Coordinates of C-alpha atoms in Angstrom, one line a residue:
X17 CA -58.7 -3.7 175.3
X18 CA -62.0 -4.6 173.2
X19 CA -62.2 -8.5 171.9
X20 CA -64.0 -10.4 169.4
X21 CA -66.5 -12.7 169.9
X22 CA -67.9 -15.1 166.9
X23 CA -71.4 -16.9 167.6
X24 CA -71.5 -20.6 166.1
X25 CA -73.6 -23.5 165.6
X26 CA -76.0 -25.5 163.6
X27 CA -78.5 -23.7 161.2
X28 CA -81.3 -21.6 163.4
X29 CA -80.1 -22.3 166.7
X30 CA -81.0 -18.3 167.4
X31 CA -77.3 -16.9 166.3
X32 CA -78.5 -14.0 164.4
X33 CA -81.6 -13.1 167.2
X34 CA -78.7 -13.3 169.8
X35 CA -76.1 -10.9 167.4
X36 CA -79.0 -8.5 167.1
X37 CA -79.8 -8.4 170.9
X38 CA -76.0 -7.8 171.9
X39 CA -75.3 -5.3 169.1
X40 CA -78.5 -3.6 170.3
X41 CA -80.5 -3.2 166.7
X42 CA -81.9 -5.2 163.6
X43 CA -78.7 -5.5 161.6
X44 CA -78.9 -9.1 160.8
X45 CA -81.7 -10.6 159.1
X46 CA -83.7 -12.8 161.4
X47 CA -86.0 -15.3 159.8
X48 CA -87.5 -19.0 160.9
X49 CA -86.3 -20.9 158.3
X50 CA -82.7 -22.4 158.7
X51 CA -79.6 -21.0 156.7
X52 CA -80.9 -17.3 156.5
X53 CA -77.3 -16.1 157.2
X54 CA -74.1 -16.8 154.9
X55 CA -71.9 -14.2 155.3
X56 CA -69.8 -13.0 158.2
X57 CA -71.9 -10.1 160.0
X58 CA -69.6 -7.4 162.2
X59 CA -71.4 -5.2 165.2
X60 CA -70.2 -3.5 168.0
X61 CA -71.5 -4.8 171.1
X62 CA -72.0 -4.1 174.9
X63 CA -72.6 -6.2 177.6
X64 CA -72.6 -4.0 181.1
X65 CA -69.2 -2.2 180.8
X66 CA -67.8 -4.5 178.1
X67 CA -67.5 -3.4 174.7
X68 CA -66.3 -5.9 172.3
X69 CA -67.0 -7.1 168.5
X70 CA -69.1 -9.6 168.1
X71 CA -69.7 -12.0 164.5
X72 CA -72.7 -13.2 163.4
X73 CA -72.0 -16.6 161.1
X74 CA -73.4 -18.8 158.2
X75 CA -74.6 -22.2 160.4
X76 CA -72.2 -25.1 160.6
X77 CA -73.1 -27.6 158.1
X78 CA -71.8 -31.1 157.9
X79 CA -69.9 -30.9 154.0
X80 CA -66.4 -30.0 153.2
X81 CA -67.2 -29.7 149.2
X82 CA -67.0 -26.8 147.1
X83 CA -71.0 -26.8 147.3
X84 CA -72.6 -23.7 148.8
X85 CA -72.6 -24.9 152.1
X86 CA -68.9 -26.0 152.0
X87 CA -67.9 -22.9 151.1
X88 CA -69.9 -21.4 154.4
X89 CA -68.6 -23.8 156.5
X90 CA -65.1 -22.6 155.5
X91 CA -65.7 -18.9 156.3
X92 CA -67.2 -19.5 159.5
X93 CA -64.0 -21.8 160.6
X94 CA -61.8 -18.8 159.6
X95 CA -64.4 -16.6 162.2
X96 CA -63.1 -18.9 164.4
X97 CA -60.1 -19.1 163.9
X98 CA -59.4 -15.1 163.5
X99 CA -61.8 -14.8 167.4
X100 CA -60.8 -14.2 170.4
X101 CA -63.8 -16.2 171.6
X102 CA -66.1 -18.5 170.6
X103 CA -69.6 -18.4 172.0
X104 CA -71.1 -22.0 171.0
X105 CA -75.1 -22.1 170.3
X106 CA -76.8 -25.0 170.6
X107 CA -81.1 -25.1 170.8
X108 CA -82.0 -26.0 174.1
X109 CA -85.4 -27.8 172.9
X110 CA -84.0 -29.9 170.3
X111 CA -80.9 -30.8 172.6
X112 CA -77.6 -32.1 171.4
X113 CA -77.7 -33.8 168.0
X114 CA -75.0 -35.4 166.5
X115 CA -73.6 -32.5 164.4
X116 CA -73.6 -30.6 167.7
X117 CA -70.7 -32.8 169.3
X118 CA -69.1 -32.7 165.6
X119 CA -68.4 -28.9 165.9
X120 CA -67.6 -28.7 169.3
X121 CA -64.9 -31.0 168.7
X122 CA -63.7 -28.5 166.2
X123 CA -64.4 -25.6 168.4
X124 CA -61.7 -27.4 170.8
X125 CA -59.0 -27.8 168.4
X126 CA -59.5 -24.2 166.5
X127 CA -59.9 -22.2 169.3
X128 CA -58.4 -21.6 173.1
X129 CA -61.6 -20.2 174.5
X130 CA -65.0 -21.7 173.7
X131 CA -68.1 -20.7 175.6
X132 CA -71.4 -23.1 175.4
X133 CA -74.8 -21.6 175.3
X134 CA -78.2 -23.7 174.9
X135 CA -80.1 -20.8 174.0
X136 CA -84.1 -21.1 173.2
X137 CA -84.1 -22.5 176.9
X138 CA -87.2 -21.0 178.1
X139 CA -89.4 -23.2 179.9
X140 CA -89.4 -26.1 181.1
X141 CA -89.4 -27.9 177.6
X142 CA -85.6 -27.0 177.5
X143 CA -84.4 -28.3 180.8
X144 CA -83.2 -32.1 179.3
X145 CA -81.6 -30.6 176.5
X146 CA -79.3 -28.1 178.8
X147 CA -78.6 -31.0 180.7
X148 CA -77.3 -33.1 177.6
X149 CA -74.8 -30.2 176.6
X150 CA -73.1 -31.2 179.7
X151 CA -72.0 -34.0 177.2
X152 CA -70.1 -31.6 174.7
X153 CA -67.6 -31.4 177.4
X154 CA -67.2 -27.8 177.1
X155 CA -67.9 -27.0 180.6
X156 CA -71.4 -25.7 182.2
X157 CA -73.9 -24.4 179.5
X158 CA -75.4 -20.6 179.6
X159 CA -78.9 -21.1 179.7
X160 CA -80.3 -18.5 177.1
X161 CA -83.0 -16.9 175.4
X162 CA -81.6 -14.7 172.6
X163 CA -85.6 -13.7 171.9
X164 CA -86.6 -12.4 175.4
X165 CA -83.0 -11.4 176.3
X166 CA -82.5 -13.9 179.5
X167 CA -79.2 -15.6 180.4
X168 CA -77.2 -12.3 179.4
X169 CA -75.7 -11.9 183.1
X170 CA -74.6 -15.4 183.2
X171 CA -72.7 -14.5 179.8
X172 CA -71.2 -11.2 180.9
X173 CA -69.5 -13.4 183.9
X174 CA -68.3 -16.0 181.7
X175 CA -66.9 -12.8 179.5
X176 CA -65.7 -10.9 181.6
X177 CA -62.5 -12.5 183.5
X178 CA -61.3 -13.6 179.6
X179 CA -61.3 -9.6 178.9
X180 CA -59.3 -9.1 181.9
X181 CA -56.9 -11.4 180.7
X182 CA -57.0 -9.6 177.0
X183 CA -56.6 -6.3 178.7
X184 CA -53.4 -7.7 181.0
X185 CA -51.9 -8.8 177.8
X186 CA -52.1 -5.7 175.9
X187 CA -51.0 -3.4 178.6
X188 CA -47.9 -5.7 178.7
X189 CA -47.2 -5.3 174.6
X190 CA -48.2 -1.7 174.6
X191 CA -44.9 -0.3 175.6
X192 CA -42.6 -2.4 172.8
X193 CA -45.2 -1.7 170.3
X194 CA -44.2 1.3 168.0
X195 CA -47.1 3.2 166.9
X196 CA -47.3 5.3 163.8
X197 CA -49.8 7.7 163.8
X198 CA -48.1 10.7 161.2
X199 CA -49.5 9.4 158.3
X200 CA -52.0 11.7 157.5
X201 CA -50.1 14.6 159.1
X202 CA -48.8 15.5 155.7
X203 CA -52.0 15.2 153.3
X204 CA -52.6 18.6 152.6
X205 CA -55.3 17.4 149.9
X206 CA -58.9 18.7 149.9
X207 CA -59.9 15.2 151.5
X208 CA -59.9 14.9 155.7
X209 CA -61.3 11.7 156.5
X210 CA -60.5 10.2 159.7
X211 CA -60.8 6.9 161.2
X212 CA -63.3 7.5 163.8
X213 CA -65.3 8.9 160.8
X214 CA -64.3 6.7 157.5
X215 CA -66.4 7.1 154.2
X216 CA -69.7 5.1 153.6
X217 CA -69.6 3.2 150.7
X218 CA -72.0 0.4 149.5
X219 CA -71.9 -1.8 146.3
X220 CA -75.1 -2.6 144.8
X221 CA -76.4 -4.2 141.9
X222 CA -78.2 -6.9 140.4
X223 CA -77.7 -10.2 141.4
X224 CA -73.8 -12.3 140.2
X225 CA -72.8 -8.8 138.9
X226 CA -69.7 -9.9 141.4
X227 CA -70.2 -7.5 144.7
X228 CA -68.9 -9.5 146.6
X229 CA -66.0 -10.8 145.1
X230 CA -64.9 -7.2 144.2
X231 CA -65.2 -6.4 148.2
X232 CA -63.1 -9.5 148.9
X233 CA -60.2 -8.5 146.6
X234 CA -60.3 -4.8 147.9
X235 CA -60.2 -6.3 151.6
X236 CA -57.6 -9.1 149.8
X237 CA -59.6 -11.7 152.0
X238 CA -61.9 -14.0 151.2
X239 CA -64.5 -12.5 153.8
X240 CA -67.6 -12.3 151.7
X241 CA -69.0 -15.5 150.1
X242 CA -68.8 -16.1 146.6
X243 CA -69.7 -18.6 143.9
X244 CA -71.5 -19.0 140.2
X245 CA -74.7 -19.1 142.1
X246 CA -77.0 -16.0 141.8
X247 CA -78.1 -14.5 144.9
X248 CA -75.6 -15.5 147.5
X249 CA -75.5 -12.4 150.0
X250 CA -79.0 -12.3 151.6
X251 CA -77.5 -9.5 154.4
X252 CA -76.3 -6.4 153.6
X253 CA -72.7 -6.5 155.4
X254 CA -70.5 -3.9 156.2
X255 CA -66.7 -4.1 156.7
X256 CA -63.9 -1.1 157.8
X257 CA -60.8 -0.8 156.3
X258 CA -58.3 1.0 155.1
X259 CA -58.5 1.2 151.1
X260 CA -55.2 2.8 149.8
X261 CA -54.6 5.5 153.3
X262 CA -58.7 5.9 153.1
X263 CA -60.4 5.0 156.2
X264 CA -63.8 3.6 154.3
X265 CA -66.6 1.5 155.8
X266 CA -68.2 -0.7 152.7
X267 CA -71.6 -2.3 152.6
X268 CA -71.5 -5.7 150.5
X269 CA -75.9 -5.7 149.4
X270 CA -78.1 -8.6 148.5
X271 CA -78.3 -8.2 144.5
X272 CA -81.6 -6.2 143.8
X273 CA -83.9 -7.9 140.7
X274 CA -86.8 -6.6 139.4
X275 CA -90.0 -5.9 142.0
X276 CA -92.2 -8.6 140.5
X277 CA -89.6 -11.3 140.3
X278 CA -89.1 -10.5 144.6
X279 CA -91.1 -13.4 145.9
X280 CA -89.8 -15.2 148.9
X281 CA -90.2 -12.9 152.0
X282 CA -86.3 -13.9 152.8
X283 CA -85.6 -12.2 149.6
X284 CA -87.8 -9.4 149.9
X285 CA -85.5 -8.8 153.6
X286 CA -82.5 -9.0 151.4
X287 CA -83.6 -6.3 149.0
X288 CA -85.0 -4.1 151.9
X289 CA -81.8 -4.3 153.8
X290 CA -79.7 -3.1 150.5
X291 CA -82.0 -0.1 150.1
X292 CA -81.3 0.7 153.9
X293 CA -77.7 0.5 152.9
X294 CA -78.1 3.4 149.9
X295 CA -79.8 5.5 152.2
X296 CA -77.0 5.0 154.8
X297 CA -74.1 5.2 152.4
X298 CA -72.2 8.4 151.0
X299 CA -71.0 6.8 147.9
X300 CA -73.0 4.3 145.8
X301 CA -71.0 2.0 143.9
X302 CA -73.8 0.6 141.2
X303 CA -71.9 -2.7 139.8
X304 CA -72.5 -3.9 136.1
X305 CA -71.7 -6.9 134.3
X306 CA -69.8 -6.3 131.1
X307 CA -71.3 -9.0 129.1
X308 CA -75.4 -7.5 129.9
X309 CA -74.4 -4.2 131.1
X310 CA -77.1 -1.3 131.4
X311 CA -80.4 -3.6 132.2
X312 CA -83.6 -2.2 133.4
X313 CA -82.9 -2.9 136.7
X314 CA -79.4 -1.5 136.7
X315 CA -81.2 2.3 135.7
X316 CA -83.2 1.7 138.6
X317 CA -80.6 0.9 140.8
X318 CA -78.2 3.6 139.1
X319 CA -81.5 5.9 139.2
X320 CA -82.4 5.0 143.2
X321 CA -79.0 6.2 144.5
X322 CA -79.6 9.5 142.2
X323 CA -82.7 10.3 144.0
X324 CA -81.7 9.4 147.4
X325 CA -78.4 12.0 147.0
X326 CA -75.6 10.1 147.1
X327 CA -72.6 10.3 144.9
X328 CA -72.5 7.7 142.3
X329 CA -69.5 5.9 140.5
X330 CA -70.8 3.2 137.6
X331 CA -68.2 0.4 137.9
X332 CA -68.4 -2.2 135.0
X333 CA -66.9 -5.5 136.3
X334 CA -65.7 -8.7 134.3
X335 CA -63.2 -6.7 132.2
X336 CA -60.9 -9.4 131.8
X337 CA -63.5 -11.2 129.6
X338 CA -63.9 -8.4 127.0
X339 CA -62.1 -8.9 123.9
X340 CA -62.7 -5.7 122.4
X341 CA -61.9 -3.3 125.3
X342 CA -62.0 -0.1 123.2
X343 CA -65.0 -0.6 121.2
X344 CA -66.9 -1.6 124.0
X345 CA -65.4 1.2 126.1
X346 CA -66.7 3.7 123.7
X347 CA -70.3 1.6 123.6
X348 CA -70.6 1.7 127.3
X349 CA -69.6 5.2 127.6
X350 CA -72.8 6.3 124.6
X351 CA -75.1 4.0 127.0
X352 CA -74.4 5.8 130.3
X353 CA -75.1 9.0 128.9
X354 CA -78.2 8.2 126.6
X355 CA -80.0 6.2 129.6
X356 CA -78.4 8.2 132.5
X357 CA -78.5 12.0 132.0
X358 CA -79.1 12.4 135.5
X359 CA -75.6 11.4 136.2
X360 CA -74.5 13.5 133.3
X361 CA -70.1 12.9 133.8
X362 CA -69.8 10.6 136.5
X363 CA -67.2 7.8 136.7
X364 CA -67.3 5.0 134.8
X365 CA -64.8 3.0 135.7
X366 CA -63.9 -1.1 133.9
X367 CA -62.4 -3.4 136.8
X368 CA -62.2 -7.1 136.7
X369 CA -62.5 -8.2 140.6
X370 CA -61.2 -11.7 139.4
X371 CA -57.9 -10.0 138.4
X372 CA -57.9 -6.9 140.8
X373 CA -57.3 -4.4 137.6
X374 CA -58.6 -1.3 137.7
X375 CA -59.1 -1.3 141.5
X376 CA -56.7 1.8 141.9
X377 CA -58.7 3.8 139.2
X378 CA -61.8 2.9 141.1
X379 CA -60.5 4.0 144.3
X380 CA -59.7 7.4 142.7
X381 CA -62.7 7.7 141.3
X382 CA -64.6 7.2 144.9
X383 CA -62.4 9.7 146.5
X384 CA -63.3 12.3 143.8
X385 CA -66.6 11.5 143.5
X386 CA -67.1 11.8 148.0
X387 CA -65.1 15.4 147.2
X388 CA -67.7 16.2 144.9
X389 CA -70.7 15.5 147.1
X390 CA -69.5 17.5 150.1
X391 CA -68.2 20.7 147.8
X392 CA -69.4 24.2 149.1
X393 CA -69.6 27.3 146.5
X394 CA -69.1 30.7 148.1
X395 CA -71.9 32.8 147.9
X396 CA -70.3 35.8 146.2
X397 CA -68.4 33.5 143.5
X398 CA -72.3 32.0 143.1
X399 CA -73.9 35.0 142.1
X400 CA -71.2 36.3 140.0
X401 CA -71.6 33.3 138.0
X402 CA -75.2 33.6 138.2
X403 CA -75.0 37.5 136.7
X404 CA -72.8 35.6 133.6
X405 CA -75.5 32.8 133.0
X406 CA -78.6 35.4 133.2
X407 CA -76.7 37.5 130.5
X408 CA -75.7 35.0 128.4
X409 CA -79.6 33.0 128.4
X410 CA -82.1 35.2 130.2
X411 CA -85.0 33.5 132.0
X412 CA -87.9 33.3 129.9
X413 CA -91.1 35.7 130.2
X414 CA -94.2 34.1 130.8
X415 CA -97.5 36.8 130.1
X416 CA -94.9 39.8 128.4
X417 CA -93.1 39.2 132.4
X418 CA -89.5 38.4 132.7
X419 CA -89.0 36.0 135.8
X420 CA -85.9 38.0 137.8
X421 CA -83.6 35.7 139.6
X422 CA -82.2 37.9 142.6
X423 CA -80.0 35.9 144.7
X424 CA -78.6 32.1 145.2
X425 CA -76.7 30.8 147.6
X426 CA -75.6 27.3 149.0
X427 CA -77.6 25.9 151.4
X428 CA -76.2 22.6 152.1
X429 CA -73.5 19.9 151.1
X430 CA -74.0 16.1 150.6
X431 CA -75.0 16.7 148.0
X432 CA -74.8 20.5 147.2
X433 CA -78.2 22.5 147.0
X434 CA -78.7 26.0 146.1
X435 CA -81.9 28.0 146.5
X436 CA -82.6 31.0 143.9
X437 CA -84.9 34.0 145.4
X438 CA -86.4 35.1 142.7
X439 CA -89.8 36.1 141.2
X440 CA -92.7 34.1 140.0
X441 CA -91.0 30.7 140.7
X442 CA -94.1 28.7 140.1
X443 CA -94.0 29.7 136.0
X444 CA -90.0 28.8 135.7
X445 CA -89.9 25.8 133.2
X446 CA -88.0 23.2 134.3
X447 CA -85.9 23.4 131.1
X448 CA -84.3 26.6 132.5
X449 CA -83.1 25.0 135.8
X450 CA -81.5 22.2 133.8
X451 CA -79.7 25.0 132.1
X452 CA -78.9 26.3 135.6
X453 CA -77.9 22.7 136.9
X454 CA -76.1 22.1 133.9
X455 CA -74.0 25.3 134.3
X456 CA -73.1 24.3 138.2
X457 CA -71.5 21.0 136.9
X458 CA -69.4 22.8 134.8
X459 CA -68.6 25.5 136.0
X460 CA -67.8 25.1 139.6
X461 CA -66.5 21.1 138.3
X462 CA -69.3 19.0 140.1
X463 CA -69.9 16.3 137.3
X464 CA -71.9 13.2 138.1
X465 CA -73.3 14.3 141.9
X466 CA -76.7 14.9 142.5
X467 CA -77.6 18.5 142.7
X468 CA -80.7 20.1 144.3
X469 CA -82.1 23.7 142.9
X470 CA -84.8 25.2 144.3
X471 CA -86.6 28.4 143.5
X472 CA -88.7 30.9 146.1
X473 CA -90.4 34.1 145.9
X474 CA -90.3 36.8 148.7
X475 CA -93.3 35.2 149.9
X476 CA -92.4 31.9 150.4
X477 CA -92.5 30.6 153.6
X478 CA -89.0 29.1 154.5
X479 CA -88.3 25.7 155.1
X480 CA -85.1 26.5 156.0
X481 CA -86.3 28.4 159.5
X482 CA -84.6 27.8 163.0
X483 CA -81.9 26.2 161.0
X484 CA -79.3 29.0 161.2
X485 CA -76.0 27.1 160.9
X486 CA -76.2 25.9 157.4
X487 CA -78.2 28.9 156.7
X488 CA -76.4 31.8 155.4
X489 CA -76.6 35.2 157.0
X490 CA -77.2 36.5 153.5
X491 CA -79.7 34.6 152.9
X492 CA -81.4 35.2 156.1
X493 CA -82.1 38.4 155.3
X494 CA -83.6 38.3 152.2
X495 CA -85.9 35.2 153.9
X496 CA -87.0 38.2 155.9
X497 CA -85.3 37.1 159.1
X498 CA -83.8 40.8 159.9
X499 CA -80.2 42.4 159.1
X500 CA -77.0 39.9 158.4
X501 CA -74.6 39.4 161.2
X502 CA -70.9 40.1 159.7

């Protein structure tokens, strides 16, 4: 049986270096000024043979007000409280301040297993302030260095006879417990998602457009931190759940301003780790505010996920605070497609993640919109309908030449491409592949996805070469590449 371990302790005592080292990779941002992390960070971590979940959280602070820093105090006391273990950081080189013995009084009450690490203990400089976390009276101290990865063994010991005692338990629960697993045994729908593989989803937008609150009333938890302040999530944090029988892994993103107004190099972090999160995800949620919907920065966000290839579902949040629903429906709906025409038809969906409307319309949307993205068109059906399209608007005829388009096919899904062999691809105007892209959305009902046309001669060398499972046999052979198979 895995468990779950949450790192604690005062601002910068090394709890994010330490969650990075154990999870094996940069997911947390790691920075030397204090308070860098606010929300609760998730990894999967190994230590030897153990493999457990680890939580990175926002640094104890001394408040219990509705200030900021209450507010982070509160979620990392629910970390606490929801772990299986606590693994409490204090810095070896400043030793125990007051604060220190303030939490691990706390740590005592909230939870049954408490581990005490003076981490930063490198050196000689540390050695008084390992020996005043005897004081805490939370049993000997690891002596760590989350930076240089020392003091991990000492851990693993101190981990490893409480996952014994996990395991024991669960093997004694596992036979009363009745397991259903024939949920999905009847979904004879076009989607097969499973739980080993849930969908990538990440919600971006600009800063207070209410990410985070949305992801906390689809989780119905308060897991993300929220508040009137702008700016809040600095990480971009990923959660698995199960949204309406859909296995789905979001990504809750620092909000993303305009270039020049990116300053601080915390903030420039943030931003970088949201982009990383658009190029990881599968669908981009791009989150508006109704009351200043459409900004510059929202095209370039809305315009970003477009480019990158992932599907894309406009969700326009605050709804509860629009008077005029319809008239503003119908105003939002002439915006998207004036300033968006490269998401010519897809979703745009009204929620109010205050009030949890619309949240089953936006889940629908999602769904369709992954559907889209990973659709495959048969060859033959492709060049049927590509006979139909030439007849009805012939490529033009640069010099007294017509261009002849010979053959298209699907070369990949997420999201679709086609190539088109054909002649004189250079001199096509790009004005007849819109046509072309145009007539894939509707036809073959792909609105709002990304879709990639390219044209090649005979000539052409192909980029496509060595690559023979998602390239067609057909195509193969008119790349040159000898006789189809079957």
């Amino acid at each position: 049986m895995s468990f779950t371990l949450a790192i604690v302790g005062r601002p910068n005592v090394g709890k994010s270096t330490l969650f990075n080292r154990l999870v094996g990779k940069r997911l947390a941002l790691v920075d030397d000024q204090p308070g860098v992390t606010r929300d609760l960070r998730e990894g999967e971590a190994r230590l030897g043979d153990l493999k457990f979940t680890v939580i990175d959280t926002a640094g104890l602070e001394e408040v219990t007000d509705e200030s900021l820093q209450g507010r982070m105090r509160r979620l990392t006391e629910r970390a606490v409280e929801m772990a299986d273990i606590c693994l409490f950081l204090i810095d070896a080189r400043a030793g125990v301040l007051p604060s220190d013995e303030v939490f691990a009084d706390i740590l005592r009450r909230k939870n049954a297993h408490v581990i005490l690490a003076a981490n930063k203990a490198e050196g000689s400089a540390a050695d008084a302030g390992v020996i005043e976390a005897y004081g805490l009276g939370l049993g000997e101290p690891i002596r760590l260095s989350a930076e240089h990865g020392e003091g991990l063994n000492d851990l693993y010991s101190q981990l490893l006879p409480l996952a014994d005692e996990f395991e024991k338990r669960a093997a004694e629960i596992a036979p009363e417990t009745d397991v259903d697993v024939s949920d999905d045994d009847d979904d004879d729908g076009p989607r097969k998602i499973t739980q080993a593989n849930p969908m990538q989803v990440a919600v971006v937008g600009r800063p207070n457009a209410g990410k985070s609150t949305l992801i906390n009333a689809l989780l119905g938890e308060d897991k993300m931190l929220t508040g009137p302040e702008a700016g809040i999530t600095r990480d971009a944090i990923s959660t698995q759940f199960n949204w309406s029988g859909t296995p789905v892994r979001i990504w809750d993103t620092a909000g993303m301003r305009k270039k020049a107004k990116v300053q601080e190099k915390l903030e420039k972090l943030s931003v970088s780790d949201g982009l990383r999160a658009v190029k990881f995800a599968e669908v981009v949620v791009v989150l508006l505010d109704v009351e200043i919907p459409f900004e510059q920065q929202d095209l370039r966000i809305a315009d970003l996920a477009e480019r990158e290839g992932r599907a894309v579902v406009i969700a326009v949040n605050k709804w509860d605070l629009e008077d005029e629903k319809q008239d503003k429906l119908k105003e939002l709906k002439e915006e998207f497609a004036r300033l968006l025409p490269q998401l010519k038809g897809a979703p745009l969906i009204t929620v109010s993640a205050k009030t949890g409307r619309g949240l089953d319309r936006l889940h629908d949307a999602v769904i369709r919109a992954y559907d889209i993205w990973n659709r495959r068109v048969s060859t033959a059906r492709l060049n049927r309908w590509l006979t139909g399209m030439l007849e009805v608007h012939p490529p033009p005829a640069p010099g007294g030449k017509r261009i002849k388009l010979r053959y298209m096919t699907q070369v990949k899904t997420r999201p679709p491409a086609f190539v088109v062999m054909c002649s004189h691809p250079d001199k096509m105007p790009d004005s007849y592949k819109r046509y072309l892209v145009n007539g894939l959305r509707q036809d073959f009902d792909m609105p709002g996805t990304p879709i990639r046309l390219t044209l090649r001669g005979q000539g052409d060398k192909n980029p496509y070469k060595g690559k023979t499972k998602s390239t067609p046999s057909r195509l193969r052979k008119h790349l040159g590449k000898g006789p189809a198979g079957g």
